[in-house]
Tab-separated table of C-alpha atoms and ligand atoms in Angstrom:
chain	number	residue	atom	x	y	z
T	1	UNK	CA	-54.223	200.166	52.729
T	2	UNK	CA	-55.970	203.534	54.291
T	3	UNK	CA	-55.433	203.942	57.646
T	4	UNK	CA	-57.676	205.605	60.474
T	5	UNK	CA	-56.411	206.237	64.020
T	6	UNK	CA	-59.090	205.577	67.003
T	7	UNK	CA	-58.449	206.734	70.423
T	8	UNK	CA	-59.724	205.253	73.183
T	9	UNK	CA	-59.886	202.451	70.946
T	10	UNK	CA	-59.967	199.621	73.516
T	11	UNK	CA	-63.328	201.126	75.331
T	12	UNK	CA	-66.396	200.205	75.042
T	13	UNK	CA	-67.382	202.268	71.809
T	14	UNK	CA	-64.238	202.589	69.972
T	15	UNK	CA	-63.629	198.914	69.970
T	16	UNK	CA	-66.953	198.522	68.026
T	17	UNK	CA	-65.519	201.183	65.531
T	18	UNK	CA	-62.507	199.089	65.339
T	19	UNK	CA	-64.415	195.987	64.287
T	20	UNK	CA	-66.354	197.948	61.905
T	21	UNK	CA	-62.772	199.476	60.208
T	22	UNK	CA	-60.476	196.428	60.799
T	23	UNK	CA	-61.360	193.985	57.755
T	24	UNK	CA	-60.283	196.917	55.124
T	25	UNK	CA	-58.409	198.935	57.112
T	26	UNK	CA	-54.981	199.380	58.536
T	27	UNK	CA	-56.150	200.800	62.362
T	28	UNK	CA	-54.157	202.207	64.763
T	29	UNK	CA	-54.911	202.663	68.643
T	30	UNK	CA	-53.738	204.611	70.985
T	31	UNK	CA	-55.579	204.016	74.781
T	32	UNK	CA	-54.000	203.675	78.229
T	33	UNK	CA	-56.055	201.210	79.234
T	34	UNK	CA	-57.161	202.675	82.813
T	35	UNK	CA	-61.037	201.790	81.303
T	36	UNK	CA	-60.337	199.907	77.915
T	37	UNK	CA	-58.970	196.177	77.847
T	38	UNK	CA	-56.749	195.149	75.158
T	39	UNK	CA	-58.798	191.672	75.113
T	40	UNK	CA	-61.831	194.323	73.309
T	41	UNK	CA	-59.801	194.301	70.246
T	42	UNK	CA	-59.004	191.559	67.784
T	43	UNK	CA	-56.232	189.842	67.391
T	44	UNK	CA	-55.423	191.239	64.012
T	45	UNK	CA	-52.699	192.423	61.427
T	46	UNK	CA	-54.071	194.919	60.488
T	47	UNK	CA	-54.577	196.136	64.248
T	48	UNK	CA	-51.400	198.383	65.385
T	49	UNK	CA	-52.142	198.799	69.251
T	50	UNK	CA	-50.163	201.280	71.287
T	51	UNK	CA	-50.482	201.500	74.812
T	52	UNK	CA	-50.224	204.914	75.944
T	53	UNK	CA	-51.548	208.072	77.105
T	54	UNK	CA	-53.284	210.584	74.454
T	55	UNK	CA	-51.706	214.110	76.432
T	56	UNK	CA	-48.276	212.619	75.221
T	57	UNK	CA	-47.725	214.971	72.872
T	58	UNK	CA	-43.875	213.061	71.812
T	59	UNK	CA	-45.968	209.823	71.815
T	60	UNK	CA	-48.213	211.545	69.303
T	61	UNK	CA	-46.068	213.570	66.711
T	62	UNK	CA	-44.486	210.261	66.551
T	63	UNK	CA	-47.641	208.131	65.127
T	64	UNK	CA	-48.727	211.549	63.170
T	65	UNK	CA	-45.057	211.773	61.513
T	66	UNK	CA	-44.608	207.833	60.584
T	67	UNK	CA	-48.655	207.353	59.203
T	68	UNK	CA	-51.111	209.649	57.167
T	69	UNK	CA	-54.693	208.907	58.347
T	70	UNK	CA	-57.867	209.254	56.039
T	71	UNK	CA	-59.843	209.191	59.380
T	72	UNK	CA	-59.265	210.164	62.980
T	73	UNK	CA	-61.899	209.462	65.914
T	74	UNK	CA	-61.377	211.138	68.676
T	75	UNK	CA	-63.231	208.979	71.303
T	76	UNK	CA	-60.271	208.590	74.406
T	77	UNK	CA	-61.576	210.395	77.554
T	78	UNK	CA	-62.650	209.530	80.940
T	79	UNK	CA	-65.899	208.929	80.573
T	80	UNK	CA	-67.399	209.164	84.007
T	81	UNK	CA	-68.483	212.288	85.153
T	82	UNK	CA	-68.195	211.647	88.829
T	83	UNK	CA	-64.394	211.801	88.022
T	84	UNK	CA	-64.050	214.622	86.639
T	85	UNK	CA	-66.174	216.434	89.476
T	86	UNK	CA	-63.013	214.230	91.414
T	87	UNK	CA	-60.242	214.870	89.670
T	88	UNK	CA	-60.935	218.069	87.282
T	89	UNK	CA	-57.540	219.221	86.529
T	90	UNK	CA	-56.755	215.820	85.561
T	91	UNK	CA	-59.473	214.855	83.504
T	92	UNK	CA	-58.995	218.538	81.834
T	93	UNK	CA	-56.495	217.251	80.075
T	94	UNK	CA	-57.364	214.403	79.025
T	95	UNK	CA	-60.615	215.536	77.942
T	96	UNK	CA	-59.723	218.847	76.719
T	97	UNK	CA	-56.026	219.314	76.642
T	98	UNK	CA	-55.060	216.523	74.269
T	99	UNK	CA	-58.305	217.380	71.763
T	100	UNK	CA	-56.495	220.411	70.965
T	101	UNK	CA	-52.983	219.303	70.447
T	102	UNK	CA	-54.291	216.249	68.500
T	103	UNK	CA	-55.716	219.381	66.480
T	104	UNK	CA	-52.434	221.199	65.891
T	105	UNK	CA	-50.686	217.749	65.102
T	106	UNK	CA	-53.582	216.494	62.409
T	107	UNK	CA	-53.097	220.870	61.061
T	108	UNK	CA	-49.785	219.937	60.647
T	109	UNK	CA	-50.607	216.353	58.969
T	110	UNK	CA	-53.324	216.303	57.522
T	111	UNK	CA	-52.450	215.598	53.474
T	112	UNK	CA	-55.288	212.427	53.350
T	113	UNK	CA	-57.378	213.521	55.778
T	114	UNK	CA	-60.953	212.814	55.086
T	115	UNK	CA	-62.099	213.766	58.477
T	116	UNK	CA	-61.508	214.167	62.244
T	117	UNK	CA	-64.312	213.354	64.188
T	118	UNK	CA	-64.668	214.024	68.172
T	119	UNK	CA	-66.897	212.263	70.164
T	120	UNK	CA	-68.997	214.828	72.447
T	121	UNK	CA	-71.651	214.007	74.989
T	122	UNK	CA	-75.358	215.065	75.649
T	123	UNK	CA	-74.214	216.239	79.131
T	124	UNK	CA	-73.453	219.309	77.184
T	125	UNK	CA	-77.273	220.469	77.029
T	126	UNK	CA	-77.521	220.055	81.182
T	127	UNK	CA	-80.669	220.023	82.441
T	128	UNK	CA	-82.291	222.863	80.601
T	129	UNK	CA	-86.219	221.943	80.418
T	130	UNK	CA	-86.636	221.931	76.201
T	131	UNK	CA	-86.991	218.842	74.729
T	132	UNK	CA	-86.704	216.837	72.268
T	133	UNK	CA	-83.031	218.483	72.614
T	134	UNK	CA	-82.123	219.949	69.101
T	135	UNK	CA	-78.333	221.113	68.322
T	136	UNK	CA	-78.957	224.488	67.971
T	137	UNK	CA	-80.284	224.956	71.012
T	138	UNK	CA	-78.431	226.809	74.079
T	139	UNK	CA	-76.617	224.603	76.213
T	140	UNK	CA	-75.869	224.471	79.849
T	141	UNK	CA	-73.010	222.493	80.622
T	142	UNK	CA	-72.610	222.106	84.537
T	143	UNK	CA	-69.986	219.388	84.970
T	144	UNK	CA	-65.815	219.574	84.388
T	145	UNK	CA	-66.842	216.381	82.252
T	146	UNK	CA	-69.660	217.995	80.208
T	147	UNK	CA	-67.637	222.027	79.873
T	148	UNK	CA	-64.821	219.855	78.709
T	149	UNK	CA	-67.005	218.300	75.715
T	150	UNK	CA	-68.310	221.487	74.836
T	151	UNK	CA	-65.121	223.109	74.444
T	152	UNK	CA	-63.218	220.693	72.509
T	153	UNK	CA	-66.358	220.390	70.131
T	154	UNK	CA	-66.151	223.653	69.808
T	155	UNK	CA	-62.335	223.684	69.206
T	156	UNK	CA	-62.628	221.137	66.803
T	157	UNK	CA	-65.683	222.821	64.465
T	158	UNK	CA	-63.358	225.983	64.693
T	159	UNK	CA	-60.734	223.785	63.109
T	160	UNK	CA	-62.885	223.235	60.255
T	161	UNK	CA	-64.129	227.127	59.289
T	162	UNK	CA	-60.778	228.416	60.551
T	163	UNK	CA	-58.176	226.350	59.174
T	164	UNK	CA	-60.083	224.380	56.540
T	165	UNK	CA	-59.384	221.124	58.348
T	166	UNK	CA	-62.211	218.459	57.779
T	167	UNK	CA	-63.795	217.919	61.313
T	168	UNK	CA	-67.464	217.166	62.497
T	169	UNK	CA	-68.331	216.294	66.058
T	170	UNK	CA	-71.188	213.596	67.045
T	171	UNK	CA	-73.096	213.878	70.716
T	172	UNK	CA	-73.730	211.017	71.874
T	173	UNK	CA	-77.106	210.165	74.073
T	174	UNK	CA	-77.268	206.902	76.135
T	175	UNK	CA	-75.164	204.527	74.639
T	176	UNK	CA	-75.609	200.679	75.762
T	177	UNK	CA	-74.180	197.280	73.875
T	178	UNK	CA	-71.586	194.189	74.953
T	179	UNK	CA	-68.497	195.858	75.929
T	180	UNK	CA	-69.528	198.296	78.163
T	181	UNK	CA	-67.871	198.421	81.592
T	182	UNK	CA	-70.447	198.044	84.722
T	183	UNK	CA	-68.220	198.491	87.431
T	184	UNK	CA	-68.317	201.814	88.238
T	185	UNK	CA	-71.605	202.878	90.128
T	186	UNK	CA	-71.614	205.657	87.091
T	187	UNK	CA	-71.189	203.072	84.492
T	188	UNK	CA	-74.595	202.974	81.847
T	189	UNK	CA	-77.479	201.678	83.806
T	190	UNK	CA	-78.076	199.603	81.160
T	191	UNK	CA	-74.412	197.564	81.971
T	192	UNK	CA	-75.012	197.815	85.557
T	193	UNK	CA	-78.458	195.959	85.312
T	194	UNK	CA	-76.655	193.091	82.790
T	195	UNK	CA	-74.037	192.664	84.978
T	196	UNK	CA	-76.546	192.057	88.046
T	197	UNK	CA	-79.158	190.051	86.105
T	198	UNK	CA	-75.754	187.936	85.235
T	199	UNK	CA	-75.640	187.345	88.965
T	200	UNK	CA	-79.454	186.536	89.678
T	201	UNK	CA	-79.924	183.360	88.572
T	202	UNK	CA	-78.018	181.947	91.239
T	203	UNK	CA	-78.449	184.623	94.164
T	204	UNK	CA	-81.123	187.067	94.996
T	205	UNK	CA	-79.539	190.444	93.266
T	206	UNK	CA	-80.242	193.835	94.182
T	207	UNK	CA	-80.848	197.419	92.343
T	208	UNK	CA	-80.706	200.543	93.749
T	209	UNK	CA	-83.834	202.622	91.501
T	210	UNK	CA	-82.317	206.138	92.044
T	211	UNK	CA	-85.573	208.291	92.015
T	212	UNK	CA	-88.832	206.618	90.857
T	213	UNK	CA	-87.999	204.806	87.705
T	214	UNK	CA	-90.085	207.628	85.277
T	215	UNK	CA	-86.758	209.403	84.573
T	216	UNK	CA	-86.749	209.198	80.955
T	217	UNK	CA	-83.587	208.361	78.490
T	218	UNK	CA	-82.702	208.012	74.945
T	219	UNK	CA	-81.413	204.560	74.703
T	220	UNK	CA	-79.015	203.526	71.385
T	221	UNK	CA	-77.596	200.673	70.436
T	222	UNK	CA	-74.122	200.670	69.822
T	223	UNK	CA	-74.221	198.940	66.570
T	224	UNK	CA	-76.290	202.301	65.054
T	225	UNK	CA	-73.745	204.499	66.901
T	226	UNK	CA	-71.401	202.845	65.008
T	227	UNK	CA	-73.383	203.277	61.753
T	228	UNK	CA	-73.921	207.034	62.625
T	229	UNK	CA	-70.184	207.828	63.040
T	230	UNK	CA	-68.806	206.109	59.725
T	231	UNK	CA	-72.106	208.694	57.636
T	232	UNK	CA	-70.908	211.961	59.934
T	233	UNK	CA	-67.258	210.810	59.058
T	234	UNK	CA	-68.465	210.194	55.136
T	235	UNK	CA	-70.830	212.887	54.346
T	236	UNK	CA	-69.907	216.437	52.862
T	237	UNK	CA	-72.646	217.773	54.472
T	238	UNK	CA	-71.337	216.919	57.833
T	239	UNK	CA	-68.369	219.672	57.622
T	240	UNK	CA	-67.728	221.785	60.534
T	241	UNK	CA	-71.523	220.246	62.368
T	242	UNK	CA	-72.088	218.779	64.946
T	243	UNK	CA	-75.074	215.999	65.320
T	244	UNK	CA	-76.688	214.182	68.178
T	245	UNK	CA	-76.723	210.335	68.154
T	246	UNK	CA	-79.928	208.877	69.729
T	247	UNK	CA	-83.223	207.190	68.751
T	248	UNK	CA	-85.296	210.199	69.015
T	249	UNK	CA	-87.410	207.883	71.099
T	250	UNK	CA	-87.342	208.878	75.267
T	251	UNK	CA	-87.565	205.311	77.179
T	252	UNK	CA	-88.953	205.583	80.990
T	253	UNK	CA	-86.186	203.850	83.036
T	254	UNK	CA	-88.635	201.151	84.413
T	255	UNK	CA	-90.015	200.277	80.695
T	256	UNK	CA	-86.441	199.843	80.113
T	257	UNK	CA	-86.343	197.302	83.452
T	258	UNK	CA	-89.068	195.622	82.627
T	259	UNK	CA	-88.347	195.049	78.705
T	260	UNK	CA	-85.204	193.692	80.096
T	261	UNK	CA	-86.862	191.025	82.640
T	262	UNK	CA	-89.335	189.762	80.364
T	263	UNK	CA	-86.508	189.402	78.115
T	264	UNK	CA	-83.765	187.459	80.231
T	265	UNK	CA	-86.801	185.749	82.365
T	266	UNK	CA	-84.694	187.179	85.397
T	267	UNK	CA	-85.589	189.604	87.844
T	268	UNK	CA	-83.938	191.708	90.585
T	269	UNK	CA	-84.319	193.267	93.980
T	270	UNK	CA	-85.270	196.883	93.646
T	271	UNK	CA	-84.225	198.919	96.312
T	272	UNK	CA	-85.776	202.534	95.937
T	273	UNK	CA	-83.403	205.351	96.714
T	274	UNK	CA	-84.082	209.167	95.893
T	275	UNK	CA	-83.050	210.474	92.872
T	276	UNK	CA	-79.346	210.959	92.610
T	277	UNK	CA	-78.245	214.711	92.777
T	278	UNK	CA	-78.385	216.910	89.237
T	279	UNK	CA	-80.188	213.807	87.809
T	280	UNK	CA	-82.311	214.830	84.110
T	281	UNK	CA	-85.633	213.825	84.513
T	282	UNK	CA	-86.188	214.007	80.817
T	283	UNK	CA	-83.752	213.606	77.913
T	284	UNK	CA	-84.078	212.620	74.220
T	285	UNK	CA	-82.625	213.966	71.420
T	286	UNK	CA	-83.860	215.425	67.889
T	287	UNK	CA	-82.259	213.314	64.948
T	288	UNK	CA	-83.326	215.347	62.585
T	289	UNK	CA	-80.039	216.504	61.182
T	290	UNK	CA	-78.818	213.156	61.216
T	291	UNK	CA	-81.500	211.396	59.542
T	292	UNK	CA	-80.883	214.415	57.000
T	293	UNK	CA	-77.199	212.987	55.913
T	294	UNK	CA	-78.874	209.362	55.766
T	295	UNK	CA	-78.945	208.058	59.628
T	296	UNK	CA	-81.794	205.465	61.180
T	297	UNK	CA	-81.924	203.027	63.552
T	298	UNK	CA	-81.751	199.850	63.039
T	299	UNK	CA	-81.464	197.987	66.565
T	300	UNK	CA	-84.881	198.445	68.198
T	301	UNK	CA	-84.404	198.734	72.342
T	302	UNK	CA	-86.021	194.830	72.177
T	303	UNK	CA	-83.344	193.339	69.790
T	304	UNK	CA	-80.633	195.562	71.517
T	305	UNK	CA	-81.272	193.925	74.607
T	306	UNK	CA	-81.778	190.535	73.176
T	307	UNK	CA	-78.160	190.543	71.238
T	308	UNK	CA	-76.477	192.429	74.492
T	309	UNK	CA	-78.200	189.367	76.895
T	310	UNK	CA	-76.919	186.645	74.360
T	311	UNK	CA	-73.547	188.248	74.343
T	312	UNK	CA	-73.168	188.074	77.906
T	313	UNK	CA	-74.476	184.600	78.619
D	1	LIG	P1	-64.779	204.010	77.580
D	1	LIG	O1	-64.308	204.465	78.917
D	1	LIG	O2	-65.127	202.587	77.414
D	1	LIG	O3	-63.710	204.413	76.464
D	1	LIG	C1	-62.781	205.461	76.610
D	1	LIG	C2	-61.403	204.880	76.360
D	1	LIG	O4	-60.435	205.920	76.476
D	1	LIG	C3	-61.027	203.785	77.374
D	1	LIG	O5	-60.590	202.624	76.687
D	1	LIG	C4	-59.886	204.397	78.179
D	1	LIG	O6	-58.942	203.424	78.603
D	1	LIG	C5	-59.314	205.378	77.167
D	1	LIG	N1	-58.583	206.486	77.798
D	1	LIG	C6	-58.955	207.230	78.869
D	1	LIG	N2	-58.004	208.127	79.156
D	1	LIG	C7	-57.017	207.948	78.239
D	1	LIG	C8	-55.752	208.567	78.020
D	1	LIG	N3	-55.301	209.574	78.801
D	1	LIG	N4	-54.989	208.133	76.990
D	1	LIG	C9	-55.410	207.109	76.187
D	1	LIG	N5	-56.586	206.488	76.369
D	1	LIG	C10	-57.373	206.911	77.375
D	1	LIG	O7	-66.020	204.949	77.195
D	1	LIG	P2	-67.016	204.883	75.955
D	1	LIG	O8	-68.372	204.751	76.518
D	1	LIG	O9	-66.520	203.938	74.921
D	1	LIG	O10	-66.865	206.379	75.425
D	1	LIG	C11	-66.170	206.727	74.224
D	1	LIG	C12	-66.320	208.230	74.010
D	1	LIG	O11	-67.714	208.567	73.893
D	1	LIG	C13	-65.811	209.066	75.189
D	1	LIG	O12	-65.208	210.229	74.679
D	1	LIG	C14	-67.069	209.426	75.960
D	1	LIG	O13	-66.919	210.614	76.681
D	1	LIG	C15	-68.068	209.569	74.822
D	1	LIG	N6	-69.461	209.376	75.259
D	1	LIG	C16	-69.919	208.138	75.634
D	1	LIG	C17	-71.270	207.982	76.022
D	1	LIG	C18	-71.853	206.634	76.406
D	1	LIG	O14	-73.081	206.537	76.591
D	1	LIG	N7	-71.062	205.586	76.500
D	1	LIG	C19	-72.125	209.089	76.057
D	1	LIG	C20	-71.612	210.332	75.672
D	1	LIG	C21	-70.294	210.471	75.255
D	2	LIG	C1	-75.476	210.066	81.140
D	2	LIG	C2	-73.996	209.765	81.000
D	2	LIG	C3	-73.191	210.772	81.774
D	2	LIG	C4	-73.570	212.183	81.394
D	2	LIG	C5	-75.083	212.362	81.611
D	2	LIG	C6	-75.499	213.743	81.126
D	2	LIG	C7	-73.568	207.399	80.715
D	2	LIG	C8	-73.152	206.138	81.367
D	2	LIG	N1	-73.684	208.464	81.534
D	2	LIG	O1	-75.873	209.880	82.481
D	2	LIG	O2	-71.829	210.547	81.438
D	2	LIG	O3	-73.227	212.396	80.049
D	2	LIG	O4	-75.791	211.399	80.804
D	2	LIG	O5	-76.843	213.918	81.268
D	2	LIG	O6	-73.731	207.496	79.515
D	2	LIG	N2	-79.541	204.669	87.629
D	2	LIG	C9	-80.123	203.922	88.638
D	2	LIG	N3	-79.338	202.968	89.232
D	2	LIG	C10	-78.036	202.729	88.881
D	2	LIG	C11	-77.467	203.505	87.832
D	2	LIG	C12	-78.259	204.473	87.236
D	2	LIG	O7	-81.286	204.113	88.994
D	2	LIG	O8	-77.389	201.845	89.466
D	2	LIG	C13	-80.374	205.714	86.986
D	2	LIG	C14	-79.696	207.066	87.021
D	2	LIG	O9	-79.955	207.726	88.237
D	2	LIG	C15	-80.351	207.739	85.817
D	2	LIG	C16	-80.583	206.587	84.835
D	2	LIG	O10	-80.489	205.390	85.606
D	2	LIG	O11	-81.588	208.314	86.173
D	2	LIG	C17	-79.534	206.524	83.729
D	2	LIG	O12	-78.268	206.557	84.354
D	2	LIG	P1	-76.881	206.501	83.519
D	2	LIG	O13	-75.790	206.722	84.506
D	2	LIG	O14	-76.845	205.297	82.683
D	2	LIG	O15	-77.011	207.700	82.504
D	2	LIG	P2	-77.286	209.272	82.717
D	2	LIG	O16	-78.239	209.650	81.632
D	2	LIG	O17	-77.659	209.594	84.104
């Protein structure tokens, strides 16, 4: 059976990628679990789960040496930028650190490698003012989080021109689906506001509305992220590129809110606070390029919300 490593596999998106590989696949995860939870994954045998840190380099050679992988996501990283404006030197190398030796190790093993794909972010583009944001253009990354993502992207395209390694990247816009951890005041709004509207049928439930609600993101599913990673990982076309991964579709935050109430039949407490410092006013991506190698969206913001409500209830 082929076998694909995912890192970060007990998180919130590579647990999706999991169930997507697991049925014909022999998958192997590595996460520490200090934001995954082993009880995201199946119980399954062809699920190898091994808990531990991606900057252990031993811990590493030793999976690289005893499997050959047709596919690698790279996806492990701490996600929240407010950490890594906490803790930079740690999350460095984490988010940086072990991109690059995973690198070296898949130079030095690659023999089936179909492809290594890292998982980038949108933060990269900061807040310059074009829109929709296309991957060519220049970027402005402000955060450790978001110069961290640029870098290893960077590292990992290099990979592909310099050593002839097969890697892509994907950047991911805002990503929302069952799964995703709320409790963190950085989490996805969109968990934050499940979690809450979980709480407001029995208690009056409040939401702090940083700025005015008009702040616009580019909302996806993570069923099409899914989708989108397994044609970047397939497509020849894909070599040594990086794509975004959104809609192409900019959502006001309050449409969003309100979608979302009509839908559950709930409602909660706004309390308006000004915006939150560095917040993007506007963001939505280009898909473009990833349309080009066959991506679209299947999960409308409506059904999205619908299947993320039901999964929660
Ligand atoms: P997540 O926090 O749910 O998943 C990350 C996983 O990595 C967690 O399970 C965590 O336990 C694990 N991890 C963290 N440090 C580790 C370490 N040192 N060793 C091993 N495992 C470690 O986040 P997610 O939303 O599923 O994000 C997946 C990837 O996508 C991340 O690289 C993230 O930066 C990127 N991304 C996500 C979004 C989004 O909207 N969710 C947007 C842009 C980019
Ligand atoms: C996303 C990423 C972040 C970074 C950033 C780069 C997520 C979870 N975050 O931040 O990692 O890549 O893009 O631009 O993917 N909000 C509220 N109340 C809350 C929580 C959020 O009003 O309790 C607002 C928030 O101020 C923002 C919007 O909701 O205007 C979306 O917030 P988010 O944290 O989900 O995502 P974003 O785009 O700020």
């Amino acid at each position: 059976m082929k076998k694909v490593l995912i890192t970060g596999g007990a998180g919130f998106i590579g647990s999706h990628l999991v169930d997507y590989y697991i049925e014909n696949h022999q998958v192997f995860v590595i996460d520490d679990l200090s934001m995954g939870n082993r009880l995201n994954l199946p119980d399954h045998t062809n699920l190898t789960f091994i808990e531990g840190d991606v900057c252990d380099e031993s811990l590493l050679r030793e999976i690289f040496t005893a499997n050959k992988f047709e596919y690698i996501f790279h996806l492990a990283a701490v996600a929240s930028v407010q950490d890594s404006i906490d803790r930079p030197q740690y999350t460095h190398k984490v988010n940086f650190d072990s991109t690059l030796m995973m690198l070296e190790l898949t130079k030095e093993h690659q023999d089936k490698l179909k492809r290594f794909v890292f998982t980038s972010s949108a933060a990269v583009y900061g807040d310059l003012p074009t829109l929709p944001k296309t991957e060519d253009l220049a970027v402005l990354p402000k955060t450790p989080y978001a110069i961290d993502k640029y870098a290893s992207e960077r590292y990992v395209l290099s990979y592909s021109n310099l050593y002839n390694i097969p890697t892509s990247a994907v950047r991911f816009f805002n990503v929302y689906g069952p799964r995703q951890n709320p409790l963190s005041p950085y989490s996805g709004v969109i968990s934050i506001i499940t979690d809450k509207l979980k709480r407001a049928q029995s208690e009056e439930t409040e939401f702090v509305l940083f700025g005015n609600g008009e702040q616009t993101r580019d909302f996806i599913n993570v069923k099409d992220v899914i989708n989108a990673l397994v044609i970047v990982s397939q497509s020849y076309d894909s070599l040594g590129k990086v794509y975004n991964v959104g809609t192409g579709k900019p959502v006001a935050l309050i449409d969003m809110m309100e979608l979302y109430f009509s839908i559950t039949g709930r409602k909660l407490v706004i309390i308006n606070k000004p915006s939150r410092d560095g917040d993007i006013k506007e963001s939505y991506a280009s898909i473009k390029a990833i349309q080009n190698i066959g991506f679209e969206q299947k999960v409308t913001l409506e059904q999205g919300l619908e299947k993320y409500w039901n999964s929660v209830l």
